[in-house]
Every structure is written in structure tokens, then in C-alpha cells.
XYZ file of C-alpha atoms in Angstrom:
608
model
C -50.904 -9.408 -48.626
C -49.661 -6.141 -47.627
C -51.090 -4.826 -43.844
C -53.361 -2.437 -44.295
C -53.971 0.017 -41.064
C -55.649 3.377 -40.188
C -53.858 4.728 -37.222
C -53.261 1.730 -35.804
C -49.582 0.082 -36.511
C -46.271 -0.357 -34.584
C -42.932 1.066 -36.303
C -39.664 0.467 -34.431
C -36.125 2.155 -35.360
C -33.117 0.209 -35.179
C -30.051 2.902 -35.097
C -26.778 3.358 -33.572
C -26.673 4.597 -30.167
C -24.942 7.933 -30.788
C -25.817 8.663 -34.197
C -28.395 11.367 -32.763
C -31.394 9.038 -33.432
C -33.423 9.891 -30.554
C -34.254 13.440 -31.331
C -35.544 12.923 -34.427
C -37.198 9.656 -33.285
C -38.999 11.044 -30.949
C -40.060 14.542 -33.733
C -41.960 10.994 -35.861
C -43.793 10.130 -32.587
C -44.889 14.165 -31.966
C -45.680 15.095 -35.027
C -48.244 12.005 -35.181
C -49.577 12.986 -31.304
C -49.838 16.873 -32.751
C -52.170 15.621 -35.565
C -54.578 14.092 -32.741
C -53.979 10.429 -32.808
C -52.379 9.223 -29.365
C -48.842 7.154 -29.360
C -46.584 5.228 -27.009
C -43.546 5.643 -27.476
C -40.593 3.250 -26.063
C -36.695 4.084 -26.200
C -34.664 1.163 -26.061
C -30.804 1.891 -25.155
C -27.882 0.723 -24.363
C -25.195 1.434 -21.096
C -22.338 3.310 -23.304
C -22.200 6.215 -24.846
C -21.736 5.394 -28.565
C -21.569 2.711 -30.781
C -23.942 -0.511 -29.744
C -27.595 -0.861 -30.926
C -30.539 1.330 -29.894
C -34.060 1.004 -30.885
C -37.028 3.573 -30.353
C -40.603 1.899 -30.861
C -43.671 3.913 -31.622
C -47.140 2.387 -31.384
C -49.852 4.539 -33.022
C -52.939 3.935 -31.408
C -56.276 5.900 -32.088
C -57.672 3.101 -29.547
C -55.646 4.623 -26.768
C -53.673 1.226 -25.561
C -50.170 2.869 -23.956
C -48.510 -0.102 -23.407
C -46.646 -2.603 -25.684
C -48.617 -4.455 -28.244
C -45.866 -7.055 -29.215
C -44.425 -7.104 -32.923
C -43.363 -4.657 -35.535
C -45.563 -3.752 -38.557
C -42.974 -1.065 -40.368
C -38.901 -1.646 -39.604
C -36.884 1.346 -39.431
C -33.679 -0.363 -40.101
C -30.973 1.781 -39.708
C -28.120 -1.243 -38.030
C -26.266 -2.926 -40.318
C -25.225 -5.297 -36.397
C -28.942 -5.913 -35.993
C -30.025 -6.344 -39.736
C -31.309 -10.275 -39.284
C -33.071 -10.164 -36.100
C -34.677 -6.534 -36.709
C -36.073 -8.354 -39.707
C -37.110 -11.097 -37.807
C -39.555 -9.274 -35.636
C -41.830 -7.725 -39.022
C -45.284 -8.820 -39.006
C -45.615 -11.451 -41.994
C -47.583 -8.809 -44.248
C -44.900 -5.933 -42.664
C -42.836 -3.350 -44.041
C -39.067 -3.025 -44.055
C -37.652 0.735 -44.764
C -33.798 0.823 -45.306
C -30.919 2.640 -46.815
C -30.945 1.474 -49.823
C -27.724 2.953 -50.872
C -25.706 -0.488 -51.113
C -27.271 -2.960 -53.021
C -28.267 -6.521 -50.406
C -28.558 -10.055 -51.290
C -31.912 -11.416 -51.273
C -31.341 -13.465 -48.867
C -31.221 -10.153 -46.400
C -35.018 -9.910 -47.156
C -37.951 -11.890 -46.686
C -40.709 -13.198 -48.500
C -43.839 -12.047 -46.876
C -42.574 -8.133 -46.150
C -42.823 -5.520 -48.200
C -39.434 -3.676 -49.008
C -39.146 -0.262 -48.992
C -35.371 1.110 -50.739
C -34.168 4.530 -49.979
C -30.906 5.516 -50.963
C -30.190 7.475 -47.424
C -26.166 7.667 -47.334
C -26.103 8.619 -51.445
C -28.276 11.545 -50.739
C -26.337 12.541 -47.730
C -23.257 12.380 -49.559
C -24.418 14.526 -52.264
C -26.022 17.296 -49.807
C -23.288 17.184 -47.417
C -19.825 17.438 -46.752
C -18.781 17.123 -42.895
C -19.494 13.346 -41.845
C -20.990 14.406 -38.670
C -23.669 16.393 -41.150
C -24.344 13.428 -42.857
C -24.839 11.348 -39.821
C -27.397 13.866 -38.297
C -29.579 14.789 -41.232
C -29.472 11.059 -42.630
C -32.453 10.918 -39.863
C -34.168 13.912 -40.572
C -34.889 12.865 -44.341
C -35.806 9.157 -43.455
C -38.310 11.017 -41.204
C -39.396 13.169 -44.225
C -39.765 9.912 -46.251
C -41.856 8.561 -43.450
C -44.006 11.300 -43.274
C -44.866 10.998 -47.379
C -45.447 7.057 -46.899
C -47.506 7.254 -44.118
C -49.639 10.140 -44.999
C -47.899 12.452 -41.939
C -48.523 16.292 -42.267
C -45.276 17.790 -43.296
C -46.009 21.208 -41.829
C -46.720 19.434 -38.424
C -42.936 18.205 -38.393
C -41.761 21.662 -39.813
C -43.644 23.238 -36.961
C -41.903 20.948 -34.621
C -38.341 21.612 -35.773
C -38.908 25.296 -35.754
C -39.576 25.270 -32.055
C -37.017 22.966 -31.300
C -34.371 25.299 -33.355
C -35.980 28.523 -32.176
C -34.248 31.567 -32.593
C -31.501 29.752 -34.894
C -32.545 30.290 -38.240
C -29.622 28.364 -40.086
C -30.492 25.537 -38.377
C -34.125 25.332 -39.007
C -33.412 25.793 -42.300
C -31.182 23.031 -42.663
C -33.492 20.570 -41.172
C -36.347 21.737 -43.172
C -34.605 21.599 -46.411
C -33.511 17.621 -44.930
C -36.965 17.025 -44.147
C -38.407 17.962 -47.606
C -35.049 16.025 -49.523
C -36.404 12.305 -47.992
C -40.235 13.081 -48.551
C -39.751 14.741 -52.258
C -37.661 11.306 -53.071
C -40.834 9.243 -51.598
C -43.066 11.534 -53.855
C -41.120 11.239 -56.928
C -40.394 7.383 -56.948
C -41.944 5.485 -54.283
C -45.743 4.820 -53.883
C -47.460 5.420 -50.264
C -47.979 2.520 -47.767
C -51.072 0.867 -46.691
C -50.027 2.185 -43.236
C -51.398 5.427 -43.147
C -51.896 7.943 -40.157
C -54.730 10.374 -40.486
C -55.733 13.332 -38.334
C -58.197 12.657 -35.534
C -59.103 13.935 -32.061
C -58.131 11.265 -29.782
C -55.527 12.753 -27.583
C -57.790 15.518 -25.987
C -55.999 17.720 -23.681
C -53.342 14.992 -22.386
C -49.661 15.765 -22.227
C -46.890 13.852 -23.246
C -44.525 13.644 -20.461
C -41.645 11.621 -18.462
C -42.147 9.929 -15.004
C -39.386 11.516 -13.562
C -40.314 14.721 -14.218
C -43.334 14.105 -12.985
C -42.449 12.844 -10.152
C -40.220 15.627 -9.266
C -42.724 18.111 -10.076
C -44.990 15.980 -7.398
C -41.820 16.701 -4.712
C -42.292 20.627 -5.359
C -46.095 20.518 -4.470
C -45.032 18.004 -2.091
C -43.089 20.299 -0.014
C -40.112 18.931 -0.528
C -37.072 21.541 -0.071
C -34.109 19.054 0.192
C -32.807 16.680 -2.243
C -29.542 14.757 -1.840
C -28.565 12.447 -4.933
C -25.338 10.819 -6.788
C -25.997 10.358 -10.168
C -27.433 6.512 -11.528
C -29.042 5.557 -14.606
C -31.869 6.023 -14.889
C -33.104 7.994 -11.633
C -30.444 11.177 -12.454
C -33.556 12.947 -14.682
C -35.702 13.116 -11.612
C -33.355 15.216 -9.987
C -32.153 17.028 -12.626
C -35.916 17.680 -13.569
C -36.567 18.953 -9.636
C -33.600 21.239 -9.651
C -34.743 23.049 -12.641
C -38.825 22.986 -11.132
C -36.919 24.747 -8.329
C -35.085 27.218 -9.722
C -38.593 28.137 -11.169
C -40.820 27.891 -8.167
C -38.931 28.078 -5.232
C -36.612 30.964 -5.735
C -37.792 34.439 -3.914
C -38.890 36.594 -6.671
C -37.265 39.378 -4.777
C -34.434 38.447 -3.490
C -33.524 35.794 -6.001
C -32.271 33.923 -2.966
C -33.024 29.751 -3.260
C -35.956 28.552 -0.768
C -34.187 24.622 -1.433
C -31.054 22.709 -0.969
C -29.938 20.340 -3.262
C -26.824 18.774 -2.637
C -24.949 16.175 -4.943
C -22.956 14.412 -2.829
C -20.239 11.704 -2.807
C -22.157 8.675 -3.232
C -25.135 7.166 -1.927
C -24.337 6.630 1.549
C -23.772 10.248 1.761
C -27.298 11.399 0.213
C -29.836 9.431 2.111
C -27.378 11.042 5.380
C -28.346 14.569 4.008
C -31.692 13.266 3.825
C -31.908 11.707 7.279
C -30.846 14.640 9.053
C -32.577 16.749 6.742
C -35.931 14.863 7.660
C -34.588 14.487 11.279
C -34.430 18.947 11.431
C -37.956 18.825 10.078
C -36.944 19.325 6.065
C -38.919 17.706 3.996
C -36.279 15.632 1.833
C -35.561 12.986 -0.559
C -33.259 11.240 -2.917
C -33.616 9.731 -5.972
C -31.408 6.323 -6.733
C -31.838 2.823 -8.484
C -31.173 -0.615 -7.010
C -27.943 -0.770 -6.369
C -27.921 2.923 -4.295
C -30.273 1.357 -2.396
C -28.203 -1.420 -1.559
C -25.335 1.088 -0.178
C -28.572 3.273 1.731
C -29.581 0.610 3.924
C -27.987 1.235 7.226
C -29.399 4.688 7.095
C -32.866 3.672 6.010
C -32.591 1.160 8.582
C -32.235 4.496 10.997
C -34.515 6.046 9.368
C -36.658 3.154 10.078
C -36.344 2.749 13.857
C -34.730 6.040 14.734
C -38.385 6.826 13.330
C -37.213 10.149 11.004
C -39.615 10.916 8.136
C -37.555 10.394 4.487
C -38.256 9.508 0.997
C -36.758 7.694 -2.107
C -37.386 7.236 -5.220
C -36.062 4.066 -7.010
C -36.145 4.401 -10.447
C -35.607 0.401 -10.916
C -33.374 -1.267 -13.537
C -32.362 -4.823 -14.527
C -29.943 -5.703 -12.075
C -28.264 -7.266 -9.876
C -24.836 -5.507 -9.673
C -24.878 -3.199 -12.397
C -26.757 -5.277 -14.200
C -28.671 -3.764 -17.165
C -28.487 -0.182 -16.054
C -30.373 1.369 -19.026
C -33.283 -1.351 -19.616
C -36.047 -1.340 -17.081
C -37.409 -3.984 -14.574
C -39.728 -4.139 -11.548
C -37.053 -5.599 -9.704
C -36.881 -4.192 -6.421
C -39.620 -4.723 -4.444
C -38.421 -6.848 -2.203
C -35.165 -4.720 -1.375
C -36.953 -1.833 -0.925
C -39.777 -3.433 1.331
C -37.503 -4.700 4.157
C -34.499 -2.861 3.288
C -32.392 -2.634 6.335
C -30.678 -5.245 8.544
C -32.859 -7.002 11.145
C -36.557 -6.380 11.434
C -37.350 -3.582 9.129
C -40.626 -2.985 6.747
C -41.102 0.335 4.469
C -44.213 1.500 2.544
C -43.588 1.552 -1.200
C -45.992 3.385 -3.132
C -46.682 1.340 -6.983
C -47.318 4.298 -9.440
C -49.147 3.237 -12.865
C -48.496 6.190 -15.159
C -46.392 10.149 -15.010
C -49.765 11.132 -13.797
C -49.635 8.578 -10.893
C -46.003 9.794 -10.172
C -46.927 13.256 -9.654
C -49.681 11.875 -7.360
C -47.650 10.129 -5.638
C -44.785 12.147 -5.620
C -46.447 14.567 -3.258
C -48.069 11.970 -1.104
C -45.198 10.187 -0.461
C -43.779 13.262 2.047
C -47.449 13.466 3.722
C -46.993 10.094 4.630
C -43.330 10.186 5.535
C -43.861 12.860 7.912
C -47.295 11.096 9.335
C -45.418 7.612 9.612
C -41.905 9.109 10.183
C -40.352 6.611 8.207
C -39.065 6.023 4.933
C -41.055 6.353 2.238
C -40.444 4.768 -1.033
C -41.571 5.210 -4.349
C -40.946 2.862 -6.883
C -40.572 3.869 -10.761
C -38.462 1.955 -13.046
C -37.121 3.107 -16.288
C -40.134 2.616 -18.315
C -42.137 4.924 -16.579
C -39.342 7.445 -15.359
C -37.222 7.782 -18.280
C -39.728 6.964 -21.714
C -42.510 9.854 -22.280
C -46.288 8.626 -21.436
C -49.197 10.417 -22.513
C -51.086 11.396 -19.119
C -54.092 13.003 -17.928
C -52.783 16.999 -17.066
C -51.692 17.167 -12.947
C -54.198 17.901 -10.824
C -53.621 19.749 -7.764
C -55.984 21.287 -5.139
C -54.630 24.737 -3.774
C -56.413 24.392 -0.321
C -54.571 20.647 -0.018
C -52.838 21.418 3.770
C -49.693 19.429 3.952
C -50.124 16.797 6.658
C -47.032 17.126 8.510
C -47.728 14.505 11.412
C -47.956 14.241 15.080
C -45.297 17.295 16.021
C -45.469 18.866 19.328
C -44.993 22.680 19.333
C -44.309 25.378 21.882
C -47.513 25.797 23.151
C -48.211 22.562 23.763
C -45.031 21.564 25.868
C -44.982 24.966 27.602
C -48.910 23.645 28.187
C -46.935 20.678 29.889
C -48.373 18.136 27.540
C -46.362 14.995 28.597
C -43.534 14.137 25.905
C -41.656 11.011 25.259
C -40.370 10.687 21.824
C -41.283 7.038 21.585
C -43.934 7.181 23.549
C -47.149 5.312 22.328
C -50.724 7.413 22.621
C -52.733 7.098 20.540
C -53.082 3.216 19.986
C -51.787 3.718 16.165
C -48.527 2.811 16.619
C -47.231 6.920 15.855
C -45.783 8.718 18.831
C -45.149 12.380 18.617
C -42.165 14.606 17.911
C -40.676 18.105 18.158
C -38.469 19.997 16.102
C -35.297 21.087 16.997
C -35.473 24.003 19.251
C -39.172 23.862 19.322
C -39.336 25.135 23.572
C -35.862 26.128 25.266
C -36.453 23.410 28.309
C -38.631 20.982 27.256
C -39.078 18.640 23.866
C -35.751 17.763 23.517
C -33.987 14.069 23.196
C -31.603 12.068 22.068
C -32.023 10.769 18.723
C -30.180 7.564 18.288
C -29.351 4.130 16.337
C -29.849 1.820 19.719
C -32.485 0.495 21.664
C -34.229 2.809 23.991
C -37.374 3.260 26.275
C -40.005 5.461 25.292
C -38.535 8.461 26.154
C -35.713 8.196 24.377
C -33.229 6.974 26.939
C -31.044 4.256 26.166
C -32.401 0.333 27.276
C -30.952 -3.080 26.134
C -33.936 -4.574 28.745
C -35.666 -7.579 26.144
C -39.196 -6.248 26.989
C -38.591 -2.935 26.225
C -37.262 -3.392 22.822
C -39.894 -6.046 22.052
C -42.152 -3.382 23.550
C -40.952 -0.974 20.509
C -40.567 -3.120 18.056
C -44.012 -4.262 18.367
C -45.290 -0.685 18.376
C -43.114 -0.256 15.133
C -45.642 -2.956 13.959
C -48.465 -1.154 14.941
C -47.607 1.308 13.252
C -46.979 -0.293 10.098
C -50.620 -1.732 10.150
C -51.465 2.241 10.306
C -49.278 2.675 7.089
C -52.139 -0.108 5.568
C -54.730 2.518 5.308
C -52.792 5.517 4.600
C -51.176 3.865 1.430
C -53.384 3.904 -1.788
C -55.889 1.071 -2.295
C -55.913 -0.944 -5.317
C -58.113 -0.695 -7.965
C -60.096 -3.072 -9.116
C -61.567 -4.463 -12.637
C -64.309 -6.651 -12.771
C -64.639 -9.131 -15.469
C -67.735 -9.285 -17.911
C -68.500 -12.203 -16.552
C -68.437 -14.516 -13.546
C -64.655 -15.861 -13.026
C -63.126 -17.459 -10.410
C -59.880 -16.930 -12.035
C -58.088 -13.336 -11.207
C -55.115 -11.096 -11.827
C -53.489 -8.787 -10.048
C -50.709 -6.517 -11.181
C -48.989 -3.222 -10.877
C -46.796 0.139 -12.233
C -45.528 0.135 -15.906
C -47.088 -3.504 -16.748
C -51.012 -1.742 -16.092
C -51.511 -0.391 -19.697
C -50.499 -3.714 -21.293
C -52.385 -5.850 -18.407
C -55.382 -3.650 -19.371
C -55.129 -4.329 -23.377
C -54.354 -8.228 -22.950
C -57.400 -8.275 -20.580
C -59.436 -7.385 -23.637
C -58.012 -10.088 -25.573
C -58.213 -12.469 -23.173
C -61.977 -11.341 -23.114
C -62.377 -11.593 -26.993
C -61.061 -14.900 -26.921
C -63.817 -16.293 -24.349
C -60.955 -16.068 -21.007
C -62.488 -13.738 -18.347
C -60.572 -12.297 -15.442
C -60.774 -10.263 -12.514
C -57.967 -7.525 -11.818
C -56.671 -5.738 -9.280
C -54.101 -3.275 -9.664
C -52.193 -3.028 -6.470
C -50.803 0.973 -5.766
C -49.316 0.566 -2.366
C -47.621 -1.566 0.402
C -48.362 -2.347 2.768
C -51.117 -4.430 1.530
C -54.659 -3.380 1.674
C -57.163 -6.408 3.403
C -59.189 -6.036 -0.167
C -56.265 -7.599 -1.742
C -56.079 -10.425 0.068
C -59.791 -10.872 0.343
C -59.564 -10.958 -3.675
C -56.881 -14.020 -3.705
C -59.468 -15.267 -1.357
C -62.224 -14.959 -3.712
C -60.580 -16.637 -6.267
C -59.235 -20.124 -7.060
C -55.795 -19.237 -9.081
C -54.956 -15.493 -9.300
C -51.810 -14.913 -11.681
C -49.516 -12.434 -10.679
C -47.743 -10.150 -13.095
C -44.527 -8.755 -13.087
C -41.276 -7.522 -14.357
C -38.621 -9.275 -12.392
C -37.210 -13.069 -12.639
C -38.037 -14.330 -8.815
C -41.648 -13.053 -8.428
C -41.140 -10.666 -5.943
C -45.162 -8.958 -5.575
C -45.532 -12.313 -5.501
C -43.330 -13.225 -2.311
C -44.484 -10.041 -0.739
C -48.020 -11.122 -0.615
C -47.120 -14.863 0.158
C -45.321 -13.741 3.201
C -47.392 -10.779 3.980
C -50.869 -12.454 3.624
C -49.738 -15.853 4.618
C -50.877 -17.086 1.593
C -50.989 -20.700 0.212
C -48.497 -20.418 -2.555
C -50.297 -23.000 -4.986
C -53.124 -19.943 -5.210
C -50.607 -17.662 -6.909
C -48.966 -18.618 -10.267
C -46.628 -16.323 -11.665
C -46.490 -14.804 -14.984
C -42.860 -12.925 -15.524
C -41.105 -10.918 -17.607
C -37.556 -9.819 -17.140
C -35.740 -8.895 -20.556
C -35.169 -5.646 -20.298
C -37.778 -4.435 -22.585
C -41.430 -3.201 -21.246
C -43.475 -5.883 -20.796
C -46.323 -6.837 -23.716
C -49.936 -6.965 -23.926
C -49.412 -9.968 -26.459
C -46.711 -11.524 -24.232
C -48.852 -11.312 -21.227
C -52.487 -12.927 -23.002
C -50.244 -15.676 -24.733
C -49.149 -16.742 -21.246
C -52.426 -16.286 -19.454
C -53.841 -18.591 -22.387
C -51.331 -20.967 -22.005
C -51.099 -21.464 -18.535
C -54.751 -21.914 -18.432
C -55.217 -24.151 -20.470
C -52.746 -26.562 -19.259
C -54.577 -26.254 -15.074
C -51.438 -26.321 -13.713
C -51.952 -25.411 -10.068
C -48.192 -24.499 -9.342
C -46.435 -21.229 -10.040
C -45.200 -21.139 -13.710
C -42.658 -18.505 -15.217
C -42.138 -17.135 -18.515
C -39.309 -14.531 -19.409
């Protein structure tokens, strides 16, 4: 039988990657958010510019679950390459839509999915004469035909391409005239699907919005006024995104002079410098990079780090290593990021969940840079940074003060309050700074890459740099509860079985927690936000006899970090992985919870 469905089906789009796809794509998944029912919407895509396959997955969801489901109920199937597997992944019971223009074997189709023929390339050849017409508006009438088999308010998509054409006539006209050509065709000669989207009031006053712009709108209210990036997939949006939030908020409305710097520099290497000294002047600064810029950052993190001059990053993770998979996401680099440096080197990473959680954390991430005067990362990945999420609105309290650490001023050295740059006062591990020319005599030092005493003066002696490297530790057990805490989900019943998780996986840990539930499995959850690691989290493993981990990379690396972090026995934490490139799924993750269960095994397994 046919699935039937009320607001509550996956479709996925298989196109070419330059066939301009995406734009009209993502027009299906607004037009369905505008008429009240939320979506989440995924754009799969590959590293070149033109020519391999690209899919876009929409999952409409009155129920509100923003992650993955798993599956495909209606194909979009617009690759001839990827023909047999996009068929593959239908739902028995599915729908496959195609261009229906050449005439298939049957032995392209199968059995248990509904066919749906539309003759896409005839009607474009009729209608149009340049081939780069026909390749554009091909999409805009297989979303028209869409919109009359699924029951989607034409006017809603019409309103949509007027604003996205405003103030060019001809070409809303075009696309309206497209739009109407695929769902007249439906209307005259094809009947509507038992999918069917009707209006509802589900998505309230959410917005649909990237990561990285949120994130770089969080660096505005931050106070950041310095960023310093080379260009990487897929972290070049965020600063993009904060140039433009900028040019917007922090230009003088009378002068039209810039209150920021934003450099673009000659690689890596060179941005996190800016940043360093940027931080080091008393800037508030950042860059934005993936994986492997980190890798090429780490000497000056690792000055950053004991030099003890406030910076942050944002790593937008990808697959890697090398270049890897530079346009499909992972959570793969935790554990780069956490002691990234050479020697003895630890950085809080802050574990954001949604766009809403980037913007959060986007600002906080400066308050603590400046309060730890470290490095301060925050770790998207392409999911989250680069796909749109619907999120709560931002949130921002105009009396927030922004905490800019233990800095000495005029008054108090001219006071004669006793100053040595590395000098230890306050039992938190923190010692106090100045800005540059903060007093003409006093307050001044020499910052620099080598061992030194507490005030600042160079020293090879073993106790003294055991002395600051200790204090360095201190300090890092300060970072513990300055960092976010997790959050925490109790099961509806008693467990001793847990889970504990973090970022882009949360929305598809939360809906295979239901399932998990339905089927009789009941688990506690913790959704770790920040690292260092809070003592709840470890009291939770503690609590527990088997706690599975969840994440996005290959080697388990939230799963290291807490091994070596909480000295924990590793038998206690079995891993549940994901690392395909594609955002992890809420079916992927219960089938593998259920599994692993049932067979009791008490060492780690993995699953792709």
C-alpha cells in the first residue's frame, strides 16, 4: 500500500551539483515552514564546483524532530549517476518523482513504490530556448508539480519568489509562469499523493537560520572587533556572515568610518598571528577555520596557550583527515582542538547544540577568553554551520557587561598595586594583566614564547616552570565552572543504562530516545556543552553501569576525552559512531542502541 502521511514525510532531491538545485530546493522547504508546519532541512554536496551528485533532504515534521529520521518516503530523482541507489533508499510503500521525458525499463523501478512520471526536459524544451534556461526552470516546475501533489499553497511559493526576485519583474514573472507550467501538468493528468502537507501552527515565532551566521552574529554582541581568516570549506560563511553584521552594526553612523578590522590574510598561520596580537593589544578577536587550519594554527595557539593571551576559534569541523571530505560534516576534532599545541597544552571547547546555541556561545566564548586568557574554541561542524536550523529567536540582555578579566589599569598601578604578569593571587590559577600603555612606568613586560618566572622574566630553573605549568592547571580547573554545564534528561523510568552526547547529533539523540522509550529501552542523557568537563558528568558515568557515547567521528574522540580526563574505566563507555559524511540519524542511532543492548557486550562497539 501506498504511505499515507499528514505533515509528516521525508522527501530528498537527487540533482547535479551546479544545475542551480539548491535555490529552489530550499523555496520547497520555505514555502512548507511559511504555511506553519516546521522542517529540517539537510544539503548534501559535493567538493567541486559542477558536475558530481548533490542531494538536499527535507523532513516535514509537525512533531518538531530537527534531526534526521533515516529513509526517504518521496524521491526527487533528478541524477541519471545516482538513479539505482536513490531508488534504493524509498520507503517500501514510497514515492519516486522523475523526468519522465525518456521512457525507462522496468527494471529502473521497483515493485513496492509508487511512480510518479513527469515529462520535465519535454516541457523545458518546448518553453525554452537557451540550455542554461532549461536547466534553471526544469526545477522551478518540478517544484510547482510538488506543490499540486502534496497539497502545497501555490501563492506561498509565488510569494517566496517575488521576494527573492524583488524589484526584477521579468524575472518573477518567468519563475511564476515555471511554477504554474509543472503544477497545471499535475492538475491536468496526475492525481495527488497520499503525502499531503496542510497548514498548521507549529513553527511559532522560530527562525530559520544557519550556524554560522549565528555564530557570527554572537561575535558582534560578543565584542568582537577583529577577525583574521583564510578561506576553508565550510567555516568561510561565518566570516563572510560577520563582515556583513559589521558593516551594519559597527560602522559610525556619522562618520561612516569602520569600528572593526577584518583582515584576510595569507593562510592560517597568518590569521590566528593577527589574532594573537590582536588579543595580546586587548582586541577582542577571532578566526574562523576547519581541521586542517587548525593543524597549521598550533604553534600560535600553543602561545596563546602559555604566553596566556585571550583568543578564539571557531572550527567549523569536516570529514577529514587531510582534506578529507571538505563539504560533508563530522564531529571530528575534538581531540585536536582540546590539546592542540606541542607539549602540555589543554583548551576549553565550547559543544553548541543548535544556531541558537551558536549565538550563545558565540558571545561567551570572548568573556571567557579574556577571563581565562587563553584560547577559546568553539566547535561547529558543517551540519550546524552551513545547513539552516529552525531556532528559538536570539536572546540578548542589553545590561549583559562584557567580562573582560583580571586587567590592571592606571589607577591601580599608579595605586602601587604589586604586578607580575604571571603572578598567581588569587588561588584560581588567573594572574592579572595590563594593556599596552596602560601607566607610562609601571605595568609593562615582556611577553614571550619561553619559560619565565612570574614576573615575566626569563627562567629555564625546573621548579619554576613546573611552578607555572601547574598554575596553568589551576587554571584550567577554573575553566571547569566557567564552561556551560550539561544538560541532563532523565528517563521515564529507573535505568542504569545512560547516554551522553553532544552538538549536531542532540536533535536525533532526542527523537531515538523516544523510540528507544516506545520500544520498552529507557535511558538517561546528558548532553555535554563544554570542556573542560563538568564533575556532574563524570558523577553520571558513575551512576551508571554502561553509558554509550555518541558521536560523529571514526576513533571516539568525546569518548577518549573523558577516558583520559575522568580517568575512567574504559569497559564503562561503549561507543556508538557515525562518520559518513551525512548528519547522523535518529533511526541509525536507536537501531544501534537496540542492538548493542541486547547482545551485553561490555566492550566499546562501533558502527559507521
Amino acid at each position: 500500500m501506498p504511505l499515507e502521511a499528514l505533515n509528516d514525510f521525508v522527501v530528498k532531491f537527487a540533482n547535479v551539483n551546479g544545475s542551480g538545485s539548491a535555490s529552489a530546493n530550499g523555496m520547497f522547504a520555505k514555502a512548507i515552514l511559511r504555511m506553519g508546519v516546521p522542517v529540517a532541512a539537510r544539503n548534501i554536496f559535493p567538493s567541486n564546483i559542477q558536475g558530481l551528485p548533490t542531494w538536499f533532504e527535507v523532513r516535514v515534521t509537525e512533531a518538531g524532530h530537527l534531526g534526521r529520521r533515516g529513509g526517504v518516503d518521496l524521491m526527487v530523482a533528478m541524477n541519471p549517476q545516482t538513479w539505482d541507489r536513490d531508488v534504493a533508499e524509498i520507503e517500501p510503500g514510497g514515492y519516486l518523482f522523475y523526468d519522465s521525458t525518456k521512457p525507462l525499463p522496468p527494471s529502473k523501478f521497483r515493485d513496492d513504490v509508487t511512480v510518479v512520471g513527469v515529462p520535465l526536459t519535454a516541457m523545458c524544451n518546448a518553453a525554452y530556448q537557451l540550455p542554461r534556461e532549461r536547466q534553471l526552470f526544469k526545477n522551478i516546475i518540478y517544484v510547482g508539480a510538488l506543490a499540486a501533489l502534496l497539497d502545497i499553497e501555490i501563492w506561498v511559493i509565488e510569494q517566496l519568489l517575488a521576494e527573492q526576485f524583488a524589484g526584477k519583474d521579468r524575472l518573477i514573472a518567468a519563475n511564476v509562469a515555471a511554477l504554474h507550467m509543472g503544477r497545471d501538468y499535475v492538475q491536468e493528468n496526475l492525481q495527488p499523493l497520499r503525502l499531503k502537507v496542510r497548514r498548521a501552527d507549529k513553527v511559532g515565532d522560530r527562525i530559520f537560520v544557519e550556524g554560522n551566521s549565528a555564530a557570527a552574529l554572537g561575535a558582534v554582541y560578543g565584542g568582537a572587533t577583529v577577525c583574521a581568516w583564510y578561506p576553508i570549506t565550510p567555516s568561510t560563511s561565518l566570516a563572510e556572515a560577520f563582515t556583513g553584521y559589521c558593516e551594519d552594526l559597527r560602522t559610525d553612523p556619522e562618520t561612516g568610518k569602520a569600528r572593526y578590522a577584518i583582515v584576510q590574510a595569507e593562510d592560517e598561520i597568518a590569521s590566528i598571528g593577527v589574532v594573537v596580537g590582536a588579543g595580546w593589544n586587548g582586541a577582542r578577536a577571532f578566526t574562523a577555520t576547519s581541521g586542517p587550519g587548525v593543524s597549521l594554527m598550533t604553534e600560535f595557539i600553543g602561545l596563546s596557550y602559555f604566553a596566556e593571551i585571550p583568543a578564539v576559534i571557531f572550527d567549523v569541523q569536516r570529514g577529514g583527515p587531510s582534506t578529507g571530505m571538505p563539504t560533508r560534516t563530522q564531529q571530528a576534532d575534538l581531540l585536536a582542538a582540546a590539546y592542540a599545541g606541542h607539549g602540555d597544552t589543554k583548551h576549553p571547547l565550547l559543544l553548541p547544540a543548535d544556531p541558537g546555541e551558536c549565538f550563545e556561545m558565540g558571545a561567551l566564548a570572548f568573556d571567557l577568553a579574556d577571563r581565562l586568557q587563553t584560547t577559546v574554541f568553539v566547535m561547529l561542524d558543517l551540519d550546524i554551520g552551513m545547513n539552516e536550523w529552525l531556532t528559538k529567536p536570539f536572546e540578548w540582555d542589553d545590561n549583559r557587561k562584557l567580562d573582560r578579566g583580571k586587567v590592571l589599569g592606571y589607577d591601580e598601578l599608579e595605586a602601587g598595586v604589586e604586578f607580575g604578569r604571571y603572578l598567581e593571587v588569587d588561588g584560581d590559577g588567573i594572574a592579572y594583566r595590563t594593556y599596552p600603555g596602560a601607566h607610562p612606568t609601571k605595568g609593562g613586560y615582556f611577553t614571550r614564547g619561553t619559560s619565565r618566572n612570574p614576573y615575566a622574566r626569563y627562567s629555564e630553573e625546573g621548579s619554576v616552570y613546573v611552578g607555572n605549568m601547574e598554575r596553568l592547571l589551576r587554571k584550567f580547573d577554573t575553566a571547569r565552572r566557567l564552561v556551560p554545564a550539561p544538560i541532563r534528561r532523565e528517563a521515564q523510568r529507573q535505568t542504569r543504562e545512560g547516554v551522553i552526547y553532544f552538538g549536531s547529533s542532540s536533535p536525533a539523540m532526542h527523537e531515538a530516545l523516544e523510540t528507544l522509550e516506545h520500544s520498552g529501552l529507557h535511558l538517561n542523557a546528558l548532553r555535554v556543552r563544554g570542556f573542560p568537563f563538568a564533575d556532574e558528568i563524570f558523577a553520571f558515568i558513575a551512576a551508571h553501569d554502561r553509558v554509550f557515547v555518541v558521536e560523529q567521528n571514526r576513533d571516539a574522540q568525546l569518548r577518549t576525552l573523558l577516558i583520559n580526563e575522568g580517568d575512567i574505566d574504559p569497559s564503562r563507555l561503549t561507543a556508538v559512531l557515525h562518520y559518513d559524511g551525512t548528519p547522523i540519524t535518529a533511526r541509525f542511532i536507536a537501531d544501534t542502541v537496540q542492538r548493542l543492548m541486547s547482545e551485553r557486550k561490555p566492550m566499546p562497539e562501533a558502527a559507521e
